[in-house]
Coordinates of C-alpha atoms in Angstrom, one line a residue:
Y1 CA -43.1 111.1 -89.6
T2 CA -44.2 108.1 -88.8
P3 CA -41.9 105.0 -90.4
P4 CA -44.8 102.2 -91.0
H5 CA -44.0 99.3 -89.5
R6 CA -42.0 96.7 -90.7
N7 CA -45.6 94.3 -91.0
M8 CA -46.8 96.5 -92.9
V9 CA -44.2 96.7 -95.2
Q10 CA -44.0 93.2 -95.6
R11 CA -47.8 92.5 -96.5
N12 CA -47.6 95.2 -98.8
L13 CA -44.5 94.0 -100.9
K14 CA -46.4 91.2 -100.6
R15 CA -49.4 92.3 -102.7
L16 CA -47.4 94.1 -104.9
H17 CA -45.5 90.8 -105.7
S18 CA -48.9 89.3 -106.4
I19 CA -49.9 92.3 -108.1
H20 CA -47.1 93.0 -110.8
V21 CA -46.4 88.6 -111.5
S22 CA -50.1 88.7 -112.6
R23 CA -49.3 91.8 -115.0
L24 CA -46.3 90.7 -115.9
R25 CA -48.0 87.2 -117.0
N26 CA -50.1 89.8 -119.4
T27 CA -47.6 91.6 -120.3
L28 CA -46.4 88.1 -121.9
K29 CA -49.1 86.6 -123.4
N30 CA -48.5 89.0 -126.7
V31 CA -44.4 88.4 -126.4
K32 CA -43.7 86.0 -129.7
H33 CA -40.4 84.5 -128.1
I34 CA -38.2 85.0 -125.0
A35 CA -35.0 84.3 -123.9
L36 CA -33.3 84.1 -120.9
T37 CA -30.7 84.8 -119.1
A38 CA -30.6 82.4 -115.3
Y39 CA -28.1 82.4 -112.1
F40 CA -27.6 81.5 -108.8
W41 CA -26.5 83.6 -105.8
S42 CA -25.6 83.1 -102.2
D43 CA -26.1 86.1 -99.8
R44 CA -23.9 86.5 -96.2
H45 CA -25.8 84.5 -94.3
Q46 CA -25.3 81.3 -97.5
N47 CA -28.7 82.1 -98.4
S48 CA -29.5 80.7 -102.4
F49 CA -31.0 82.6 -104.6
F50 CA -32.6 81.6 -108.4
F51 CA -33.0 84.3 -110.8
I52 CA -34.2 84.5 -114.1
T53 CA -34.6 87.5 -116.8
G54 CA -36.6 88.0 -119.7
H55 CA -35.6 90.0 -123.1
Y56 CA -37.7 90.1 -125.8
I57 CA -37.9 92.8 -128.6
E58 CA -41.1 94.9 -129.3
D59 CA -41.1 97.0 -132.6
M60 CA -37.4 96.6 -132.6
V61 CA -37.0 98.3 -128.9
S62 CA -34.8 96.0 -126.8
K63 CA -37.0 94.9 -123.6
T64 CA -35.7 93.4 -120.4
T65 CA -37.3 92.0 -117.4
I66 CA -37.5 89.8 -114.1
L67 CA -39.1 87.1 -114.0
H68 CA -38.6 85.1 -111.6
F69 CA -36.4 85.6 -108.1
Q70 CA -36.5 83.5 -105.7
S71 CA -34.6 81.2 -102.5
Y72 CA -33.2 78.5 -103.1
D73 CA -33.3 76.0 -100.5
K74 CA -33.2 72.6 -102.7
R75 CA -30.4 70.4 -104.4
H76 CA -28.0 72.5 -107.0
S77 CA -28.6 69.3 -108.8
S78 CA -29.4 70.6 -112.9
S79 CA -32.8 68.0 -112.8
Q80 CA -34.4 70.4 -110.0
I81 CA -33.1 73.7 -111.6
A82 CA -34.4 72.2 -114.8
S83 CA -37.4 71.4 -112.6
E84 CA -37.4 75.4 -111.6
V85 CA -37.4 76.9 -114.8
Y86 CA -40.0 74.9 -115.8
N87 CA -42.3 75.1 -113.0
C88 CA -41.6 79.4 -113.4
L89 CA -42.2 79.3 -117.1
R90 CA -45.1 77.3 -117.3
E91 CA -46.8 80.0 -114.1
L92 CA -45.9 82.6 -116.9
G93 CA -46.8 81.0 -119.8
I94 CA -43.8 81.5 -121.5
E95 CA -42.8 78.1 -121.9
Q96 CA -43.3 77.7 -125.4
K97 CA -41.9 80.8 -126.5
V98 CA -38.1 80.5 -125.2
T99 CA -35.7 80.9 -127.7
S100 CA -31.8 80.3 -125.8
V101 CA -30.4 80.6 -122.3
T102 CA -28.0 83.2 -121.3
C103 CA -26.1 81.5 -118.4
D104 CA -22.0 80.5 -117.3
G105 CA -20.3 77.4 -117.3
A106 CA -21.0 75.2 -114.5
Q107 CA -22.1 71.7 -115.3
N108 CA -25.3 71.6 -113.4
M109 CA -26.2 74.9 -115.5
K110 CA -25.3 73.3 -118.9
N111 CA -27.6 70.1 -117.9
A112 CA -30.1 71.5 -116.7
F113 CA -30.7 74.4 -120.1
D114 CA -29.4 71.1 -122.2
M115 CA -32.7 69.7 -121.5
F116 CA -34.9 72.0 -122.7
D117 CA -36.2 70.9 -126.3
G118 CA -36.1 74.1 -128.5
A119 CA -34.2 76.3 -127.1
D120 CA -29.6 77.4 -127.8
R121 CA -28.2 77.1 -124.3
L122 CA -24.8 79.7 -125.0
W123 CA -22.4 80.5 -122.5
C124 CA -21.4 83.5 -120.9
V125 CA -18.5 85.3 -123.6
A126 CA -17.8 87.4 -120.9
H127 CA -16.9 84.5 -118.1
R128 CA -15.0 82.9 -120.8
L129 CA -12.9 86.0 -121.5
H130 CA -12.1 86.3 -117.9
L131 CA -11.3 82.1 -118.5
T132 CA -9.1 83.0 -121.2
I133 CA -7.3 85.4 -119.1
C134 CA -6.6 84.3 -115.7
N135 CA -5.9 80.5 -117.0
G136 CA -3.6 82.1 -120.1
L137 CA -1.5 84.5 -117.8
A138 CA -1.7 82.2 -114.7
L139 CA -3.1 85.2 -112.9
W140 CA -4.1 83.1 -109.9
K141 CA -1.2 80.8 -109.4
K142 CA -1.3 79.3 -105.7
F143 CA 2.4 79.9 -103.7
N144 CA 3.5 77.9 -101.2
K145 CA 6.5 79.1 -98.5
A146 CA 8.9 77.4 -100.4
E147 CA 8.1 79.3 -102.9
D148 CA 7.2 82.5 -102.5
N149 CA 9.9 84.5 -101.8
S150 CA 7.2 87.6 -100.5
N151 CA 5.9 85.4 -97.8
T152 CA 6.4 86.9 -94.8
N153 CA 4.0 85.2 -92.5
G154 CA 5.2 85.2 -88.7
I155 CA 6.5 88.9 -89.8
D156 CA 3.3 90.4 -88.1
S157 CA 0.2 88.0 -87.0
D158 CA -1.8 91.2 -87.8
E159 CA -0.9 92.6 -91.3
S160 CA 0.2 88.8 -93.0
I161 CA -0.4 88.3 -96.2
D162 CA -3.1 85.5 -97.7
V163 CA -2.2 84.4 -100.9
K164 CA -4.7 82.3 -100.7
T165 CA -8.2 84.1 -102.8
S166 CA -11.5 84.1 -100.9
L167 CA -14.1 82.7 -103.8
D168 CA -16.6 84.2 -102.2
E169 CA -16.1 87.7 -103.4
Y170 CA -18.4 89.0 -106.5
D171 CA -19.8 91.4 -108.4
T172 CA -20.0 92.3 -112.3
E173 CA -18.3 95.1 -113.0
M174 CA -21.1 97.7 -114.5
V175 CA -19.3 100.3 -117.0
Q176 CA -21.4 103.1 -118.7
D177 CA -20.7 105.0 -121.5
G178 CA -17.9 106.9 -120.8
S179 CA -14.6 108.3 -121.3
E180 CA -11.6 106.0 -120.3
N181 CA -11.0 107.9 -117.6
E182 CA -14.6 108.5 -116.0
K183 CA -14.6 104.8 -115.8
M184 CA -11.6 103.8 -114.5
D185 CA -13.0 106.1 -112.0
R186 CA -16.3 105.2 -111.3
A187 CA -15.1 100.9 -111.4
I188 CA -12.2 102.3 -108.7
D189 CA -15.0 104.0 -106.9
D190 CA -17.4 100.5 -106.6
Y191 CA -14.1 98.7 -104.8
D192 CA -12.6 101.2 -102.7
D193 CA -14.8 100.4 -100.4
E194 CA -14.6 96.3 -100.6
D195 CA -12.5 94.6 -98.8
E196 CA -11.3 90.8 -99.8
E197 CA -13.0 89.5 -96.2
N198 CA -15.9 91.2 -97.4
Q199 CA -18.9 88.6 -97.1
D200 CA -22.1 91.1 -98.8
L201 CA -20.7 90.3 -102.5
I202 CA -21.9 87.6 -104.6
T203 CA -21.0 83.5 -104.2
D204 CA -21.2 82.3 -107.5
S205 CA -20.6 79.1 -109.0
W206 CA -18.3 79.1 -112.1
G207 CA -14.8 79.9 -109.9
D208 CA -13.4 76.6 -110.2
S209 CA -13.3 76.9 -113.5
I210 CA -10.5 79.0 -112.9
A211 CA -6.7 77.1 -112.8
T212 CA -4.7 77.7 -109.4
G213 CA -2.3 75.1 -109.3
D214 CA 1.0 74.8 -111.2
I215 CA -0.2 75.5 -114.7
A216 CA 3.3 78.4 -114.1
N217 CA 5.1 76.5 -116.8
M218 CA 2.1 75.5 -119.4
D219 CA 3.8 75.2 -123.5
I220 CA 3.3 77.6 -125.8
D221 CA 3.2 75.2 -128.1
E222 CA 4.5 72.7 -128.1
G223 CA 8.3 72.4 -128.1
D224 CA 8.5 75.5 -127.5
N225 CA 10.8 76.1 -124.7
E226 CA 9.7 78.7 -122.4
Q227 CA 12.8 79.6 -120.7
D228 CA 14.5 81.2 -123.9
T229 CA 11.5 83.8 -123.5
P230 CA 11.4 87.1 -122.0
I231 CA 9.8 86.6 -119.7
T232 CA 7.9 83.1 -117.9
K233 CA 4.1 82.9 -116.7
E234 CA 6.2 82.4 -113.0
N235 CA 7.7 85.7 -113.2
L236 CA 4.4 87.2 -114.0
A237 CA 2.2 85.6 -111.6
K238 CA 4.7 86.3 -108.8
T239 CA 4.6 90.4 -110.2
I240 CA 1.4 90.8 -110.7
H241 CA 0.9 88.0 -106.9
K242 CA 3.7 90.7 -105.6
G243 CA 1.1 94.1 -106.8
R244 CA -1.6 92.1 -104.8
Q245 CA 0.1 91.8 -101.7
L246 CA 1.7 95.3 -101.7
I247 CA -2.1 96.7 -102.6
K248 CA -3.4 94.7 -99.3
T249 CA -0.9 95.3 -96.9
I250 CA -1.4 99.0 -97.4
R251 CA -5.2 98.8 -96.8
R252 CA -4.7 97.3 -93.5
S253 CA -2.3 100.0 -92.1
Q254 CA -3.6 102.9 -90.7
I255 CA 0.0 104.4 -91.2
L256 CA 0.1 103.5 -94.5
T257 CA -3.1 104.2 -95.8
M258 CA -2.2 107.4 -94.5
F259 CA 1.1 108.1 -95.9
I260 CA -0.3 106.6 -99.6
N261 CA -3.4 109.6 -99.0
N262 CA -1.2 112.6 -98.4
E263 CA 1.3 112.3 -101.3
K264 CA -1.5 111.6 -103.9
K265 CA -2.9 115.1 -102.6
G266 CA 0.4 116.4 -103.4
L267 CA 0.5 114.5 -106.9
K268 CA -3.2 115.2 -107.6
I269 CA -4.2 112.0 -107.7
T270 CA -8.0 111.3 -107.7
C271 CA -8.2 107.0 -108.2
H272 CA -7.7 104.0 -105.2
L273 CA -5.3 101.4 -104.9
I274 CA -7.8 98.7 -105.3
M275 CA -7.6 94.8 -104.8
D276 CA -8.7 92.2 -107.7
C277 CA -11.0 89.4 -107.3
I278 CA -10.8 86.0 -109.3
T279 CA -13.9 85.7 -110.3
R280 CA -14.1 89.6 -110.6
W281 CA -14.2 90.3 -114.4
N282 CA -11.2 92.7 -115.5
S283 CA -10.6 93.3 -111.6
T284 CA -6.6 92.1 -112.2
Y285 CA -7.3 94.8 -115.0
L286 CA -8.5 97.3 -112.7
A287 CA -5.8 96.4 -110.1
I288 CA -2.4 96.8 -111.6
K289 CA -4.0 100.1 -113.2
S290 CA -4.8 101.9 -110.8
L291 CA -1.4 100.7 -109.2
Q292 CA 0.3 102.0 -112.0
E293 CA -1.6 104.8 -111.9
H294 CA 0.3 105.2 -107.7
K295 CA 4.0 104.3 -109.3
T296 CA 5.3 108.2 -108.1
V297 CA 3.4 107.7 -104.9
M298 CA 5.0 103.4 -104.5
L299 CA 8.5 104.7 -105.0
N300 CA 8.1 108.1 -102.6
L301 CA 6.8 104.7 -100.2
F302 CA 9.3 102.3 -100.8
E303 CA 11.9 105.1 -100.6
N304 CA 10.8 106.8 -97.5
K305 CA 9.4 103.5 -95.5
G306 CA 12.8 104.2 -92.8
K307 CA 10.9 107.4 -91.8
L308 CA 7.6 105.7 -91.0
P309 CA 5.8 105.2 -87.6
I310 CA 5.8 101.3 -88.0
P311 CA 7.1 98.7 -87.0
T312 CA 10.5 96.8 -88.5
K313 CA 9.3 94.4 -89.7
Q314 CA 6.4 96.0 -91.2
K315 CA 9.4 97.1 -92.9
E316 CA 10.7 94.2 -93.8
K317 CA 8.0 93.0 -95.3
L318 CA 7.3 96.6 -97.4
T319 CA 11.0 95.6 -98.6
L320 CA 10.3 92.1 -99.8
L321 CA 7.4 93.4 -101.7
E322 CA 8.9 96.7 -103.5
I323 CA 8.4 96.3 -106.8
S324 CA 11.3 96.7 -109.7
S325 CA 11.7 98.0 -112.6
D326 CA 11.0 95.2 -114.4
D327 CA 8.1 94.3 -112.6
W328 CA 6.8 98.2 -113.2
T329 CA 7.2 97.2 -117.5
L330 CA 5.8 94.2 -117.0
I331 CA 3.0 95.5 -115.7
N332 CA 2.6 98.1 -118.1
N333 CA 2.4 95.6 -120.6
L334 CA 0.0 94.1 -118.5
I335 CA -2.0 96.5 -119.0
Y336 CA -1.7 97.3 -122.6
L337 CA -1.9 93.7 -123.4
L338 CA -5.5 93.5 -121.2
K339 CA -6.7 96.9 -122.3
P340 CA -9.0 95.2 -125.0
F341 CA -10.7 92.9 -122.8
Y342 CA -12.0 95.1 -120.6
E343 CA -12.9 97.2 -123.2
A344 CA -14.5 93.9 -125.0
T345 CA -17.1 93.1 -121.7
S346 CA -17.8 95.8 -121.2
L347 CA -18.9 96.5 -124.9
L348 CA -21.1 92.9 -124.2
S349 CA -22.3 94.4 -120.9
G350 CA -25.0 96.4 -122.3
T351 CA -28.2 96.5 -121.5
K352 CA -29.9 98.8 -123.7
Y353 CA -29.2 97.3 -127.8
P354 CA -28.2 93.6 -128.1
T355 CA -24.9 92.8 -127.8
I356 CA -25.2 88.7 -128.9
G357 CA -24.2 89.6 -133.0
L358 CA -21.2 91.6 -131.0
R359 CA -20.2 88.4 -129.5
L360 CA -17.9 87.2 -132.7
F361 CA -17.1 90.5 -133.5
A362 CA -15.3 91.1 -130.1
I363 CA -13.1 87.0 -130.3
Q364 CA -12.6 87.8 -133.9
N365 CA -11.2 91.8 -133.1
I366 CA -9.6 90.4 -130.2
K367 CA -8.0 87.2 -132.5
E368 CA -6.6 89.9 -134.9
Y369 CA -5.4 92.1 -132.4
L370 CA -3.6 88.9 -129.9
E371 CA -2.0 87.7 -133.6
K372 CA -0.7 90.9 -134.7
E373 CA 3.2 91.8 -134.4
D374 CA 4.5 95.6 -134.4
D375 CA 7.5 97.1 -135.9
D376 CA 8.3 98.4 -132.1
Q377 CA 6.6 96.3 -129.9
S378 CA 8.6 94.2 -127.2
E379 CA 9.6 90.8 -126.7
I380 CA 7.5 90.6 -123.4
L381 CA 4.1 92.0 -125.2
T382 CA 5.0 89.3 -127.6
T383 CA 5.1 86.7 -125.1
L384 CA 2.3 87.8 -123.4
K385 CA -0.2 87.7 -126.0
K386 CA 0.9 84.1 -127.2
F387 CA 0.0 82.5 -123.5
V388 CA -3.0 84.7 -124.2
L389 CA -3.9 83.5 -128.1
Q390 CA -3.2 80.0 -127.0
S391 CA -5.7 79.9 -124.1
L392 CA -8.2 82.2 -126.4
N393 CA -7.7 79.2 -128.7
E394 CA -8.7 76.7 -126.6
Y395 CA -11.5 78.5 -124.9
F396 CA -13.1 79.3 -128.5
D397 CA -12.3 76.5 -130.5
E398 CA -14.3 76.8 -134.1
N399 CA -15.4 73.2 -133.9
D400 CA -16.8 74.2 -130.2
P401 CA -20.4 73.3 -130.3
Q402 CA -21.1 77.2 -128.8
Y403 CA -18.5 78.7 -131.1
K404 CA -20.9 77.4 -134.5
L405 CA -23.6 79.5 -131.8
L406 CA -21.5 82.2 -131.7
V407 CA -21.3 82.2 -135.9
L408 CA -25.4 82.0 -136.5
Y409 CA -26.2 84.2 -133.3
G410 CA -23.9 86.8 -135.2
Y411 CA -25.3 86.9 -138.5
F412 CA -28.2 89.0 -137.6
E413 CA -26.1 91.6 -136.8
P414 CA -24.2 94.0 -139.2
L415 CA -21.4 93.7 -136.8
G416 CA -21.3 90.4 -137.2
Y417 CA -21.9 89.7 -140.6
S418 CA -19.2 91.3 -141.3
I419 CA -16.9 89.4 -140.0
L420 CA -18.7 85.8 -140.9
S421 CA -16.6 83.9 -143.9
T422 CA -18.3 82.7 -147.1
A423 CA -18.6 79.4 -146.1
E424 CA -20.3 80.0 -143.0
K425 CA -22.6 83.1 -144.7
T426 CA -23.6 80.1 -146.9
K427 CA -24.6 77.3 -144.4
I428 CA -27.1 79.7 -142.6
E429 CA -28.5 80.7 -145.7
R430 CA -29.3 77.4 -146.1
G431 CA -31.1 76.3 -142.8
I432 CA -33.2 79.9 -143.6
K433 CA -34.4 79.1 -147.2
Q434 CA -35.4 75.4 -145.9
K435 CA -36.7 76.6 -142.8
S436 CA -38.9 79.5 -144.8
K437 CA -39.9 76.5 -147.3
E438 CA -41.2 75.1 -144.1
L439 CA -43.0 78.3 -143.3
S440 CA -45.0 79.2 -146.7
K441 CA -46.4 75.6 -146.1
A442 CA -47.4 75.6 -142.7
P443 CA -48.8 79.1 -142.3
N444 CA -49.5 78.5 -138.3
S445 CA -45.9 77.7 -137.4
N446 CA -44.2 80.1 -135.6
T447 CA -40.1 81.4 -135.9
V448 CA -39.5 80.6 -133.1
A449 CA -39.3 76.9 -134.1
S450 CA -37.8 78.2 -137.6
A451 CA -34.7 79.9 -134.7
S452 CA -33.9 76.5 -133.4
S453 CA -33.8 74.6 -136.1
I454 CA -31.7 76.5 -138.4
S455 CA -29.3 76.2 -135.2
S456 CA -29.5 72.9 -135.0
A457 CA -29.6 71.5 -138.2
H458 CA -27.4 74.2 -140.0
I459 CA -24.6 74.7 -136.9
S460 CA -24.2 72.0 -134.5
Q461 CA -23.1 69.0 -136.0
S462 CA -23.3 66.7 -134.0
A463 CA -26.9 67.5 -132.4
T464 CA -29.7 64.8 -132.9
P465 CA -33.3 65.4 -132.9
K466 CA -35.4 64.8 -130.0
S467 CA -39.0 64.2 -131.0
N468 CA -40.7 63.6 -134.4
I469 CA -42.7 66.9 -134.0
N470 CA -41.3 68.6 -137.3
T471 CA -41.9 65.1 -139.1
Q472 CA -45.4 65.1 -137.9
N473 CA -45.6 68.5 -139.0
N474 CA -44.4 68.1 -142.5
N475 CA -47.1 65.3 -142.7
N476 CA -49.9 66.8 -141.9
N477 CA -48.6 69.7 -143.6
K478 CA -49.3 67.5 -147.1
R479 CA -52.1 66.0 -146.6
L480 CA -53.5 70.3 -145.9
A481 CA -51.9 71.1 -148.7
S482 CA -53.7 67.6 -150.9
F483 CA -57.4 69.1 -149.1
L484 CA -57.0 72.3 -150.9
K485 CA -55.7 71.7 -154.1
S486 CA -58.3 69.1 -154.1
I487 CA -61.3 72.2 -153.5
D488 CA -59.6 74.5 -156.0
K489 CA -57.9 76.7 -153.1
Y490 CA -54.7 78.5 -152.9
V491 CA -51.6 76.3 -152.2
P492 CA -48.4 78.0 -150.8
N493 CA -46.1 78.7 -153.5
E494 CA -42.5 77.3 -152.2
R495 CA -40.6 78.1 -155.2
A496 CA -41.8 81.8 -154.9
S497 CA -41.1 81.6 -151.2
T498 CA -37.3 80.5 -152.1
K499 CA -37.4 83.5 -154.5
K500 CA -38.8 86.1 -151.7
I501 CA -36.6 84.6 -149.1
S502 CA -33.3 84.3 -152.2
E503 CA -34.1 88.3 -152.6
E504 CA -34.3 88.8 -149.0
I505 CA -30.8 87.2 -148.5
S506 CA -28.9 89.5 -151.1
L507 CA -30.9 92.4 -150.3
Y508 CA -29.8 91.9 -146.5
G509 CA -26.0 91.1 -147.5
S510 CA -25.7 94.3 -149.4
L511 CA -26.6 96.2 -146.8
C512 CA -25.2 95.1 -144.6
R513 CA -21.9 95.6 -146.2
S514 CA -23.0 99.7 -146.7
N515 CA -24.3 99.6 -142.8
S516 CA -21.6 97.8 -141.1
S517 CA -21.1 100.7 -138.6
I518 CA -24.6 101.0 -137.7
D519 CA -26.2 99.6 -134.2
A520 CA -28.5 96.2 -135.0
L521 CA -31.7 97.4 -134.1
T522 CA -31.3 100.5 -135.4
F523 CA -29.9 99.2 -138.7
W524 CA -34.0 96.9 -138.9
K525 CA -35.7 99.3 -137.7
V526 CA -34.9 101.0 -140.9
N527 CA -34.3 98.6 -143.5
G528 CA -36.9 95.6 -141.7
D529 CA -40.1 96.3 -143.8
Q530 CA -38.1 95.0 -147.4
M531 CA -37.1 92.1 -146.0
P532 CA -40.2 90.7 -143.7
L533 CA -38.9 87.2 -143.2
L534 CA -35.5 88.0 -141.8
K535 CA -36.2 90.7 -139.7
E536 CA -39.3 88.2 -137.4
M537 CA -35.4 86.3 -137.3
A538 CA -33.4 88.9 -136.2
Q539 CA -35.8 89.4 -133.6
V540 CA -35.2 86.0 -132.7
Y541 CA -31.7 86.3 -132.3
L542 CA -30.9 89.9 -131.0
S543 CA -33.2 89.8 -127.8
T544 CA -30.3 86.5 -126.6
P545 CA -28.0 88.9 -124.3
G546 CA -24.5 88.1 -124.9
T547 CA -24.1 87.5 -121.9
S548 CA -25.5 87.1 -118.3
V549 CA -24.9 90.6 -116.5
P550 CA -29.2 91.3 -116.4
S551 CA -28.8 88.6 -114.0
E552 CA -25.5 89.5 -112.4
S553 CA -26.5 93.1 -112.0
A554 CA -29.8 91.9 -110.5
F555 CA -27.1 90.2 -107.9
S556 CA -25.5 93.4 -106.4
T557 CA -28.4 95.5 -106.2
S558 CA -29.5 92.1 -103.9
A559 CA -26.4 92.3 -102.6
Y560 CA -26.7 96.5 -101.5
I561 CA -30.5 95.9 -100.7
G562 CA -29.6 93.4 -98.1
R563 CA -26.5 94.7 -96.9
K564 CA -25.3 94.6 -92.7
E565 CA -25.8 98.2 -92.7
R566 CA -29.6 98.0 -93.7
A567 CA -32.5 96.4 -91.7
R568 CA -32.4 92.7 -92.5
L569 CA -34.4 91.4 -94.9
S570 CA -36.4 87.9 -94.6
P571 CA -34.7 86.0 -98.2
E572 CA -38.6 86.0 -99.1
N573 CA -39.3 90.2 -98.5
L574 CA -35.3 90.3 -100.5
S575 CA -36.6 88.8 -103.1
Y576 CA -39.4 90.3 -103.2
T577 CA -38.0 93.4 -103.5
V578 CA -35.4 92.2 -106.1
F579 CA -38.3 91.4 -108.4
L580 CA -39.9 94.4 -107.8
K581 CA -37.9 97.0 -108.3
D582 CA -37.5 97.5 -112.4
K583 CA -41.4 96.9 -111.8
L584 CA -42.2 100.1 -110.6
L585 CA -39.6 102.4 -111.7
S586 CA -41.4 101.7 -115.2
S587 CA -44.3 103.0 -113.4
I588 CA -42.6 105.6 -111.9
N589 CA -41.7 106.4 -115.4

């Protein structure tokens, strides 16, 4: 076998890229509306890449494709990003079809997509949940030498404890269906080969949203003294920090690693100790859960550390990092607290079903979970719930325009509909009826505009019109109606249209109440023909991803393709390869 020369591979990549861009353009001609996710990524050589995915529903089947993946050597300013996105959309012929963009909360991304008329910008809920946990519990508080009793710099320079976590690590936790243990094992396996110094992972643009300063003594409520509670954020942060440094110390020592592996064999423990990362969703939950699974192993380590052939200074370090019974109790409560966030992120990270409507359902249920206080609930868990609930209310403020979009998009998902208040449903339905009137007057108007206008007119109270297009359309519709009436031609019956949409809304509410557990696509596939107007709108909203997972999972693929063990790819060839991945796979299948 004679492998192809790299020049041949490069030529074929360019040829295939050109072919599939043309095919993609033809495919998108038949798409009425499309939602986007967008993200930036930097590889270990600090080459920056910009990525856009497209999402639409066709015959109630969710479709996802890579629209754009390209190296990006310009400034990451909002105007530059907006220009880049618009040029990409115009090249594909979909610049007028975009209904929404899901992205992170970086200011440049927010400003860039706020420039697009008619498209809603939605913040990735998984990012916001992660910020809720990290800032609510002060998980990444930095310790200085004076306050960190476990800091042993100078004891062993080869294994000194580094309390400053790098923001250069990033990878999205992709969890597939399966049992909790299977998901946990897969997640741990994914992390096992990753060290905190690994530079192949993703550098994101939102890590600085996590507070790392002295926020440990933030009050739960005004006038509430945290010192009277069974646990403070200061103690919590120190316990997490101690566990984090213990795992790091073990992974950096061959002798300690061998001891741990031998103990695991005897106890038949199959999972691995993993490191968490400040920008990796659920990583602290996975890290402390792996630590808890190794509790017996850790107790044996601390008991036998004097017999191990390691330097005295390293034994002293282990003594400082020894986890007390109070620490274990706190870790157990923290695992219980964080599990719903882990499961919610897994639910919202799906790519084979609509996730946008599930966002509101997940948030509301997490809020109820945090507010609920069982009779047998420990004081520690009660306090932890208060910490996180305060943070959740700040990140998901009901007066925030993003939360109002959360409500709007949740309406078309049976599970989301089931938790809306009567007032919220009434406001949304009023907007739907108004838009139905406009559509009945203008047969050629599209549903994309209806989705956007419902959002701006009836959900975001602070929104202001960006153009007078709607006014012009109304004037044209009146002239058309007058002309048709003058020649005895059909004039659309506004009352009949209003009555029809009212009947659809009533039927939809009835069906949601009896089918709230069914997934959204199946619901609309079965019942959509009875509600054609609502079905068309549902396809617009449900095509929007609830998280930016589609973009970030592609970055995981990029990091793997461009890893240092592989032949080095130029930024251009890496872009071609990632863009072609889903196209070539679909052609094979």
